Tab-separated table of C-alpha atoms in Angstrom:
chain	number	residue	atom	x	y	z
A	817	MET	CA	-89.596	117.677	36.696
A	818	ASP	CA	-92.735	120.198	37.085
A	819	GLY	CA	-92.647	122.650	34.387
A	820	LYS	CA	-90.123	120.629	32.373
A	821	ASN	CA	-90.341	119.384	28.749
A	822	LEU	CA	-88.208	116.603	27.280
A	823	LEU	CA	-87.309	116.169	23.691
A	824	VAL	CA	-86.600	112.419	22.689
A	825	LEU	CA	-84.483	111.783	19.446
A	826	THR	CA	-84.499	108.329	18.108
A	827	SER	CA	-83.938	106.434	14.843
A	828	ALA	CA	-87.234	104.377	14.957
A	829	PHE	CA	-90.474	104.619	16.989
A	830	PRO	CA	-93.578	102.593	16.483
A	831	ASP	CA	-96.519	103.874	14.691
A	832	SER	CA	-99.816	104.847	16.760
A	833	GLU	CA	-101.003	101.177	16.727
A	834	ASN	CA	-97.399	99.468	17.272
A	835	ARG	CA	-97.805	97.566	13.871
A	836	SER	CA	-94.117	98.615	13.519
A	837	THR	CA	-92.221	97.596	16.642
A	838	GLY	CA	-89.009	99.265	15.823
A	839	GLY	CA	-88.018	101.338	18.881
A	840	ILE	CA	-90.840	99.837	20.882
A	841	PHE	CA	-88.565	99.881	23.938
A	842	VAL	CA	-88.057	103.694	23.550
A	843	LYS	CA	-91.856	104.058	23.624
A	844	GLU	CA	-92.286	101.816	26.666
A	845	GLN	CA	-89.769	103.900	28.514
A	846	ILE	CA	-91.602	106.913	27.561
A	847	GLN	CA	-94.811	105.516	28.812
A	848	GLU	CA	-93.254	105.390	32.332
A	849	ILE	CA	-91.210	108.626	32.053
A	850	LYS	CA	-94.242	110.877	30.903
A	851	LYS	CA	-95.676	111.335	34.342
A	852	TYR	CA	-92.594	113.369	35.364
A	853	PHE	CA	-92.780	115.857	32.535
A	854	ASP	CA	-95.250	118.536	31.367
A	855	ASN	CA	-94.685	117.464	27.688
A	856	ILE	CA	-92.597	115.118	26.011
A	857	TYR	CA	-91.905	115.490	22.235
A	858	VAL	CA	-90.453	112.592	20.241
A	859	ILE	CA	-88.879	112.999	16.968
A	860	SER	CA	-88.161	109.907	14.815
A	861	ARG	CA	-86.594	109.491	11.342
A	862	ASN	CA	-88.714	108.155	8.776
A	863	SER	CA	-87.182	107.134	5.371
A	864	ILE	CA	-88.538	109.142	2.632
A	865	PHE	CA	-88.598	105.843	0.776
A	866	SER	CA	-90.772	104.172	3.422
A	867	LYS	CA	-93.834	105.837	2.086
A	868	TYR	CA	-93.543	103.723	-1.163
A	869	PHE	CA	-92.306	100.360	0.374
A	870	ASP	CA	-93.552	100.309	3.988
A	871	GLN	CA	-97.197	99.371	4.727
A	872	ASN	CA	-97.191	101.014	8.207
A	873	ASN	CA	-98.643	104.489	8.409
A	874	PHE	CA	-95.969	106.706	10.015
A	875	SER	CA	-98.079	109.839	10.797
A	876	ASN	CA	-97.705	112.185	13.522
A	877	TYR	CA	-99.692	111.351	16.544
A	878	SER	CA	-100.071	111.941	20.260
A	879	PHE	CA	-101.083	110.144	23.373
A	880	GLU	CA	-101.588	111.979	26.768
A	881	ASN	CA	-98.670	114.543	27.037
A	882	VAL	CA	-96.542	112.851	24.451
A	883	ASN	CA	-96.321	114.140	20.907
A	884	VAL	CA	-94.748	112.043	18.154
A	885	TYR	CA	-93.360	113.616	15.064
A	886	TYR	CA	-91.809	111.747	12.113
A	887	MET	CA	-88.993	113.638	10.165
A	888	ASP	CA	-88.214	112.801	6.632
A	889	SER	CA	-84.842	111.197	6.282
A	890	TYR	CA	-82.473	109.731	3.671
A	891	ASN	CA	-81.215	106.018	4.321
A	892	PHE	CA	-77.598	105.897	3.044
A	893	PRO	CA	-74.805	103.697	4.336
A	894	ILE	CA	-73.513	106.987	5.963
A	895	PRO	CA	-71.562	105.355	8.964
A	896	TYR	CA	-69.180	103.879	6.278
A	897	LEU	CA	-68.402	107.055	4.622
A	898	PRO	CA	-65.540	109.384	5.447
A	899	HIS	CA	-65.683	111.787	8.244
A	900	ILE	CA	-66.254	114.824	6.078
A	901	LEU	CA	-69.271	113.217	4.326
A	902	ARG	CA	-70.689	112.110	7.524
A	903	GLY	CA	-70.699	115.715	8.640
A	904	PHE	CA	-72.340	117.024	5.582
A	905	TRP	CA	-75.163	114.556	6.106
A	906	LEU	CA	-75.479	115.536	9.674
A	907	ASN	CA	-75.871	119.187	8.584
A	908	ILE	CA	-78.772	118.100	6.195
A	909	GLU	CA	-80.452	115.962	9.057
A	910	SER	CA	-80.010	118.694	11.600
A	911	LYS	CA	-81.821	121.206	9.370
A	912	GLN	CA	-84.706	118.834	8.948
A	913	LEU	CA	-84.942	118.436	12.625
A	914	LEU	CA	-84.851	122.316	13.193
A	915	LYS	CA	-87.818	122.395	10.735
A	916	VAL	CA	-89.732	120.116	12.802
A	917	ILE	CA	-88.976	121.820	15.949
A	918	ARG	CA	-89.753	125.262	14.675
A	919	SER	CA	-92.945	124.318	12.714
A	920	LYS	CA	-94.334	122.461	15.820
A	921	LYS	CA	-93.251	125.265	18.291
A	922	ILE	CA	-91.383	122.788	20.381
A	923	HIS	CA	-89.999	124.018	23.561
A	924	PHE	CA	-87.911	121.702	25.752
A	925	ASP	CA	-85.429	121.838	28.738
A	926	LEU	CA	-83.624	118.507	28.041
A	927	ILE	CA	-82.629	116.095	24.891
A	928	HIS	CA	-82.570	112.377	25.365
A	929	ALA	CA	-81.118	110.738	22.287
A	930	HIS	CA	-81.310	107.053	21.594
A	931	TYR	CA	-78.246	105.603	19.958
A	932	THR	CA	-74.870	107.721	19.562
A	933	TRP	CA	-75.076	107.564	15.714
A	934	TYR	CA	-76.829	109.339	14.353
A	935	CYS	CA	-79.400	110.816	16.971
A	936	GLY	CA	-76.770	111.567	19.584
A	937	SER	CA	-74.587	113.360	17.003
A	938	ILE	CA	-77.359	115.532	15.943
A	939	ALA	CA	-78.518	116.276	19.618
A	940	VAL	CA	-75.021	117.551	20.580
A	941	ARG	CA	-75.500	119.928	17.721
A	942	LEU	CA	-78.661	121.440	19.118
A	943	LYS	CA	-77.161	121.604	22.620
A	944	ASN	CA	-75.595	124.886	22.293
A	945	LYS	CA	-78.152	126.464	20.035
A	946	PHE	CA	-80.875	125.750	22.652
A	947	HIS	CA	-78.633	125.838	25.811
A	948	VAL	CA	-80.082	122.503	27.070
A	949	PRO	CA	-78.257	119.337	28.310
A	950	VAL	CA	-78.133	116.131	26.448
A	951	VAL	CA	-78.277	112.552	27.516
A	952	ILE	CA	-77.421	109.671	25.147
A	953	THR	CA	-78.357	105.978	25.605
A	954	GLU	CA	-76.311	103.801	23.469
A	955	HIS	CA	-78.079	100.535	22.618
A	956	THR	CA	-75.806	98.900	20.012
A	957	SER	CA	-73.030	96.369	20.627
A	958	ASN	CA	-71.204	95.731	17.240
A	959	SER	CA	-71.388	99.392	16.053
A	960	MET	CA	-70.223	100.807	19.311
A	961	ASN	CA	-67.296	98.266	19.528
A	962	GLN	CA	-66.253	99.069	15.871
A	963	ALA	CA	-66.266	102.716	16.611
A	964	ILE	CA	-64.100	102.387	19.662
A	965	LYS	CA	-61.722	99.978	17.792
A	966	ASN	CA	-61.383	102.364	14.972
A	967	ASN	CA	-61.249	105.536	17.515
A	968	ASP	CA	-64.064	107.073	15.467
A	969	ALA	CA	-63.793	110.862	15.700
A	970	VAL	CA	-67.649	111.348	15.235
A	971	TRP	CA	-68.480	109.044	18.100
A	972	ILE	CA	-65.900	110.228	20.492
A	973	LYS	CA	-66.692	113.842	19.868
A	974	THR	CA	-70.395	113.137	20.404
A	975	TRP	CA	-69.592	111.496	23.821
A	976	GLU	CA	-67.204	114.291	24.728
A	977	ASP	CA	-69.934	117.033	24.020
A	978	ALA	CA	-72.892	114.989	25.622
A	979	ASP	CA	-73.550	115.661	29.317
A	980	HIS	CA	-74.211	112.143	30.120
A	981	ILE	CA	-74.016	108.689	28.471
A	982	ILE	CA	-76.384	105.719	29.561
A	983	ARG	CA	-74.998	102.277	28.490
A	984	VAL	CA	-77.294	99.370	28.691
A	985	LYS	CA	-74.437	96.954	29.195
A	986	SER	CA	-72.329	97.453	32.211
A	987	SER	CA	-69.249	95.582	30.860
A	988	ASP	CA	-68.907	98.270	28.151
A	989	ILE	CA	-68.371	101.150	30.631
A	990	ALA	CA	-64.708	100.693	30.741
A	991	GLN	CA	-64.367	100.846	26.881
A	992	ILE	CA	-66.163	104.125	26.792
A	993	GLU	CA	-63.808	105.403	29.601
A	994	GLY	CA	-60.952	104.093	27.651
A	995	VAL	CA	-61.436	106.698	24.819
A	996	GLY	CA	-61.209	109.332	27.373
A	997	ILE	CA	-64.801	109.948	28.605
A	998	PRO	CA	-64.811	110.565	32.382
A	999	LYS	CA	-66.361	107.802	34.558
A	1000	HIS	CA	-68.778	110.357	36.091
A	1001	LYS	CA	-70.336	110.976	32.838
A	1002	ILE	CA	-71.299	107.315	32.201
A	1003	SER	CA	-74.136	105.242	33.753
A	1004	TYR	CA	-75.048	101.705	33.465
A	1005	ILE	CA	-78.859	101.384	33.269
A	1006	PRO	CA	-80.383	98.478	31.473
A	1007	ASN	CA	-83.529	98.312	29.447
A	1008	GLY	CA	-86.920	97.194	31.113
A	1009	TYR	CA	-90.042	95.401	30.542
A	1010	THR	CA	-93.746	96.455	30.836
A	1011	GLN	CA	-95.518	94.735	33.630
A	1012	TYR	CA	-99.058	94.826	32.185
A	1013	LYS	CA	-97.765	93.016	29.051
A	1014	PHE	CA	-95.390	90.686	30.691
A	1015	TYR	CA	-96.488	88.508	33.788
A	1016	PRO	CA	-97.332	85.077	34.575
A	1017	ARG	CA	-100.283	83.369	33.038
A	1018	ASP	CA	-101.832	79.949	33.101
A	1019	LEU	CA	-99.832	77.862	30.436
A	1020	LYS	CA	-102.842	75.573	29.353
A	1021	ASN	CA	-105.145	78.501	28.770
A	1022	CYS	CA	-102.484	80.441	26.827
A	1023	ARG	CA	-102.022	77.297	24.631
A	1024	LYS	CA	-105.684	76.949	24.135
A	1025	LEU	CA	-106.049	80.629	23.047
A	1026	LEU	CA	-103.092	80.245	20.492
A	1027	GLY	CA	-104.082	76.642	19.391
A	1028	LEU	CA	-100.977	74.977	20.564
A	1029	PRO	CA	-100.693	71.387	21.733
A	1030	LEU	CA	-100.950	70.651	25.471
A	1031	ASP	CA	-98.826	67.478	25.227
A	1032	LYS	CA	-95.664	68.886	23.843
A	1033	LYS	CA	-92.776	70.812	25.297
A	1034	ILE	CA	-92.459	74.166	23.613
A	1035	LEU	CA	-89.193	76.130	22.966
A	1036	LEU	CA	-89.778	79.750	21.875
A	1037	TYR	CA	-87.642	82.297	19.940
A	1038	VAL	CA	-88.715	85.915	19.567
A	1039	GLY	CA	-86.769	88.406	17.480
A	1040	ASN	CA	-86.225	89.726	14.158
A	1041	PHE	CA	-84.964	87.917	10.969
A	1042	TYR	CA	-82.958	90.803	9.355
A	1043	ASP	CA	-79.504	89.628	10.413
A	1044	PRO	CA	-77.795	86.300	10.541
A	1045	VAL	CA	-76.159	87.461	13.766
A	1046	LYS	CA	-79.502	86.250	15.540
A	1047	GLY	CA	-78.401	82.695	15.137
A	1048	HIS	CA	-81.595	81.322	13.679
A	1049	VAL	CA	-79.713	78.606	11.778
A	1050	HIS	CA	-78.081	77.377	15.008
A	1051	LEU	CA	-81.347	76.806	16.661
A	1052	VAL	CA	-82.589	74.820	13.579
A	1053	ASN	CA	-79.521	72.709	13.637
A	1054	ALA	CA	-79.920	72.240	17.478
A	1055	THR	CA	-83.324	70.921	16.819
A	1056	LYS	CA	-81.729	68.149	14.837
A	1057	GLU	CA	-79.555	67.242	17.644
A	1058	LEU	CA	-82.531	67.286	20.105
A	1059	LEU	CA	-84.367	64.747	17.990
A	1060	ARG	CA	-81.475	62.279	18.703
A	1061	VAL	CA	-82.826	62.240	22.215
A	1062	ARG	CA	-86.486	63.209	22.317
A	1063	LYS	CA	-89.425	63.986	19.968
A	1064	ASP	CA	-91.946	65.441	22.449
A	1065	PHE	CA	-91.274	69.191	21.553
A	1066	ILE	CA	-91.840	71.763	19.189
A	1067	VAL	CA	-89.858	74.933	18.501
A	1068	ILE	CA	-91.557	78.152	17.621
A	1069	PHE	CA	-89.888	81.038	15.792
A	1070	ILE	CA	-91.841	84.478	15.994
A	1071	GLY	CA	-90.722	87.387	14.092
A	1072	THR	CA	-90.391	89.111	10.690
A	1073	GLY	CA	-87.478	89.908	8.300
A	1074	LYS	CA	-85.909	89.359	5.098
A	1075	LEU	CA	-84.195	86.163	6.194
A	1076	LYS	CA	-87.234	84.404	7.433
A	1077	LYS	CA	-88.143	82.722	4.052
A	1078	ASP	CA	-84.557	81.461	3.814
A	1079	ILE	CA	-85.053	79.787	7.349
A	1080	GLU	CA	-88.266	78.427	6.322
A	1081	ASP	CA	-86.680	76.706	3.303
A	1082	TYR	CA	-83.934	75.348	5.426
A	1083	VAL	CA	-86.374	73.866	7.881
A	1084	THR	CA	-88.234	72.296	4.819
A	1085	HIS	CA	-85.095	71.127	3.244
A	1086	THR	CA	-83.773	69.492	6.596
A	1087	ASN	CA	-87.440	67.762	7.154
A	1088	LEU	CA	-87.867	69.483	10.387
A	1089	SER	CA	-91.322	71.161	9.602
A	1090	SER	CA	-93.087	68.720	11.961
A	1091	TYR	CA	-91.032	70.206	14.895
A	1092	ILE	CA	-90.595	73.787	13.899
A	1093	MET	CA	-93.359	76.324	13.655
A	1094	MET	CA	-92.818	79.911	12.061
A	1095	PRO	CA	-96.132	81.838	12.422
A	1096	SER	CA	-96.492	85.221	10.949
A	1097	GLY	CA	-95.133	88.195	12.852
A	1098	ARG	CA	-97.193	88.916	16.019
A	1099	PRO	CA	-98.033	92.342	17.604
A	1100	HIS	CA	-95.862	93.068	20.344
A	1101	ASP	CA	-99.002	93.130	22.698
A	1102	GLU	CA	-99.441	89.383	22.088
A	1103	ILE	CA	-95.818	88.319	22.884
A	1104	GLY	CA	-96.542	87.688	26.524
A	1105	LEU	CA	-99.229	85.381	25.585
A	1106	TRP	CA	-96.610	83.258	23.507
A	1107	MET	CA	-94.135	83.348	26.312
A	1108	ASN	CA	-96.478	82.063	28.968
A	1109	ALA	CA	-97.430	79.260	26.508
A	1110	CYS	CA	-93.787	78.041	26.277
A	1111	ASP	CA	-91.726	75.819	28.698
A	1112	LEU	CA	-88.391	77.505	27.725
A	1113	PHE	CA	-87.280	80.761	25.893
A	1114	VAL	CA	-84.278	80.174	23.678
A	1115	LEU	CA	-81.902	82.988	22.331
A	1116	PRO	CA	-79.242	81.738	19.887
A	1117	SER	CA	-77.882	85.139	19.112
A	1118	LEU	CA	-74.112	85.648	18.353
A	1119	SER	CA	-74.159	89.104	19.595
A	1120	GLU	CA	-76.478	91.058	21.900
A	1121	SER	CA	-76.144	94.583	23.371
A	1122	PHE	CA	-78.713	93.663	26.005
A	1123	GLY	CA	-81.655	91.419	24.870
A	1124	ILE	CA	-84.758	92.610	25.905
A	1125	VAL	CA	-86.860	89.515	25.089
A	1126	GLN	CA	-84.982	87.767	27.837
A	1127	ILE	CA	-86.215	89.791	30.803
A	1128	GLU	CA	-89.665	89.792	29.267
A	1129	ALA	CA	-89.545	85.989	29.349
A	1130	LEU	CA	-88.191	86.048	32.789
A	1131	ALA	CA	-90.984	88.333	33.918
A	1132	CYS	CA	-93.415	85.678	32.612
A	1133	GLY	CA	-91.640	83.301	34.887
A	1134	LYS	CA	-89.755	81.356	32.075
A	1135	PRO	CA	-86.114	79.978	32.318
A	1136	ILE	CA	-83.997	80.850	29.429
A	1137	VAL	CA	-81.286	78.963	27.328
A	1138	ALA	CA	-78.978	81.762	25.700
A	1139	THR	CA	-75.656	81.978	24.077
A	1140	LYS	CA	-72.868	83.942	25.578
A	1141	ASN	CA	-73.534	86.901	23.245
A	1142	GLY	CA	-72.162	89.765	25.304
A	1143	GLY	CA	-75.691	90.689	26.648
A	1144	SER	CA	-76.997	87.455	28.103
A	1145	GLU	CA	-74.110	87.061	30.401
A	1146	GLU	CA	-75.266	90.236	32.389
A	1147	ILE	CA	-78.929	88.808	32.607
A	1148	LEU	CA	-78.431	85.130	33.174
A	1149	ILE	CA	-76.108	85.547	36.134
A	1150	ALA	CA	-76.875	82.224	38.013
A	1151	ASP	CA	-78.371	78.628	36.942
A	1152	GLU	CA	-81.669	79.489	38.835
A	1153	TYR	CA	-82.692	81.612	35.738
A	1154	GLY	CA	-81.253	79.856	32.832
A	1155	PHE	CA	-78.171	78.320	31.136
A	1156	LEU	CA	-75.625	79.873	29.062
A	1157	VAL	CA	-74.044	78.103	25.848
A	1158	GLU	CA	-71.240	78.771	23.527
A	1159	PRO	CA	-72.273	80.793	20.480
A	1160	ALA	CA	-72.747	78.965	17.134
A	1161	ASN	CA	-72.527	75.621	18.790
A	1162	PRO	CA	-75.755	73.722	18.063
A	1163	ARG	CA	-74.747	70.731	20.006
A	1164	ASP	CA	-73.959	72.603	23.266
A	1165	LEU	CA	-77.164	74.626	22.628
A	1166	ALA	CA	-79.226	71.223	22.460
A	1167	ASP	CA	-77.358	69.754	25.375
A	1168	LYS	CA	-78.427	72.836	27.591
A	1169	ILE	CA	-81.889	72.801	26.303
A	1170	LEU	CA	-82.170	69.224	27.115
A	1171	LYS	CA	-80.968	70.007	30.740
A	1172	ALA	CA	-83.344	72.811	30.904
A	1173	LEU	CA	-86.350	70.632	30.045
A	1174	ASP	CA	-85.376	68.133	32.621
A	1175	LYS	CA	-84.689	70.813	35.341
A	1176	GLN	CA	-87.424	71.530	38.015
A	1177	TRP	CA	-87.438	75.384	37.854
A	1178	ASP	CA	-88.657	77.729	40.705
A	1179	GLN	CA	-90.835	80.037	39.004
A	1180	GLU	CA	-90.907	82.514	42.041
A	1181	ILE	CA	-86.999	82.854	42.134
A	1182	ILE	CA	-87.325	83.844	38.425
A	1183	LEU	CA	-90.308	86.333	38.913
A	1184	HIS	CA	-88.398	87.935	41.773
A	1185	TYR	CA	-85.277	88.284	40.005
A	1186	ALA	CA	-87.124	89.897	37.022
A	1187	GLU	CA	-88.671	92.623	39.235
A	1188	GLN	CA	-85.469	94.737	38.942
A	1189	PHE	CA	-86.027	95.190	35.487
A	1190	THR	CA	-89.480	96.876	35.391
A	1191	TRP	CA	-89.754	100.096	33.620
A	1192	GLU	CA	-90.919	101.755	36.753
A	1193	LYS	CA	-87.705	101.053	38.476
A	1194	ILE	CA	-85.551	101.725	35.280
A	1195	ALA	CA	-87.358	105.088	34.900
A	1196	LYS	CA	-86.478	106.158	38.379
A	1197	GLU	CA	-82.705	105.538	37.551
A	1198	ILE	CA	-83.153	107.562	34.351
A	1199	MET	CA	-84.927	110.265	36.285
A	1200	ASP	CA	-82.001	110.540	38.677
A	1201	VAL	CA	-79.634	111.110	35.635
A	1202	TYR	CA	-81.909	113.796	34.486
A	1203	SER	CA	-82.154	115.721	37.762
A	1204	LYS	CA	-78.378	115.536	38.183
A	1205	ILE	CA	-77.620	117.245	34.827
A	1206	LEU	CA	-80.519	119.684	35.004
A	1207	ASP	CA	-79.429	120.912	38.481
A	1208	THR	CA	-75.986	121.634	37.158
A	1209	GLU	CA	-74.977	125.080	37.159
A	1210	GLY	CA	-75.694	126.799	33.731
A	1211	TYR	CA	-78.855	124.626	32.985
A	1212	VAL	CA	-81.136	125.648	35.790
A	1213	LYS	CA	-83.864	127.847	34.243
């Protein structure tokens, strides 16, 4: 991609110090892709209200050949409004985006939009104006399924106008084809993990660094507390089931969000405070340390599009117990890597956790399996998509 510039549109992107981790996977992807381009320009939405309520500093910044810009945006429940009102809002957001492009004198040869709504919808509006191809990666699960179920005109038109669609979940390819998108325009490319952050380390040393007990089995959950769909309460209830069999363990929840206080209160109410730890939110760069300190990673989600934390845990050599949530089935494809359980079923979750704690896992098998998800390998697949559409007649410059 010598001489080429990439424009990335995303609905969230970490600040310069990664204090806000929304969109961290986009940043990590760019960290690997940047070596293929002269310049990468990232434009992320930033709610105009965040400056009053968000402690993170979303100021423009740059690193190496990557320039990050935050665009003022209005947070309204737009996806639930009628088609005509969504179109009106897209016009406003598109004008805001154009202001950034023109004021910063951004020149680009390709647009990669993360999420169909809203970044993909804006990207295809820029396509003809700048005569550049558009790639869209769809990361959601529930939103995408609802759009397909409702035959959502905005989503379908966006996919039709895009040059290529990347889906992080292979089983959804047929659904996208089902609304009329040609198969040759769709690729399955999963998300990845960063090797220098997630790799096997000595369990005892990690526990000493974190002040964790050496004589307990540790079960770890990492994720947000913004949506009940993450299944926190089911892991708490599974803890009660585990205590019927053994008491030599602790469960650690790491994450932030509006529901965390409710879960903390529930833990106290159920007298489980001696077995469940809920430390404050930890920086993303520290998560690998916590994963290496655990014996087992647990993901109780009711729905996942992919579930990046799973491959991060595998990259640390840790087995997983996860629900059949739509994403985990495509990662835990064999019992050598972990066990799948029925969603919203604390007893089944507890049974599989007990089974996992008693199993002798082969860490080398787990690590070897995780290698396919490194960002280095995933980036090459993405670059193949870029090369294919840039070589298409009409886009070669």
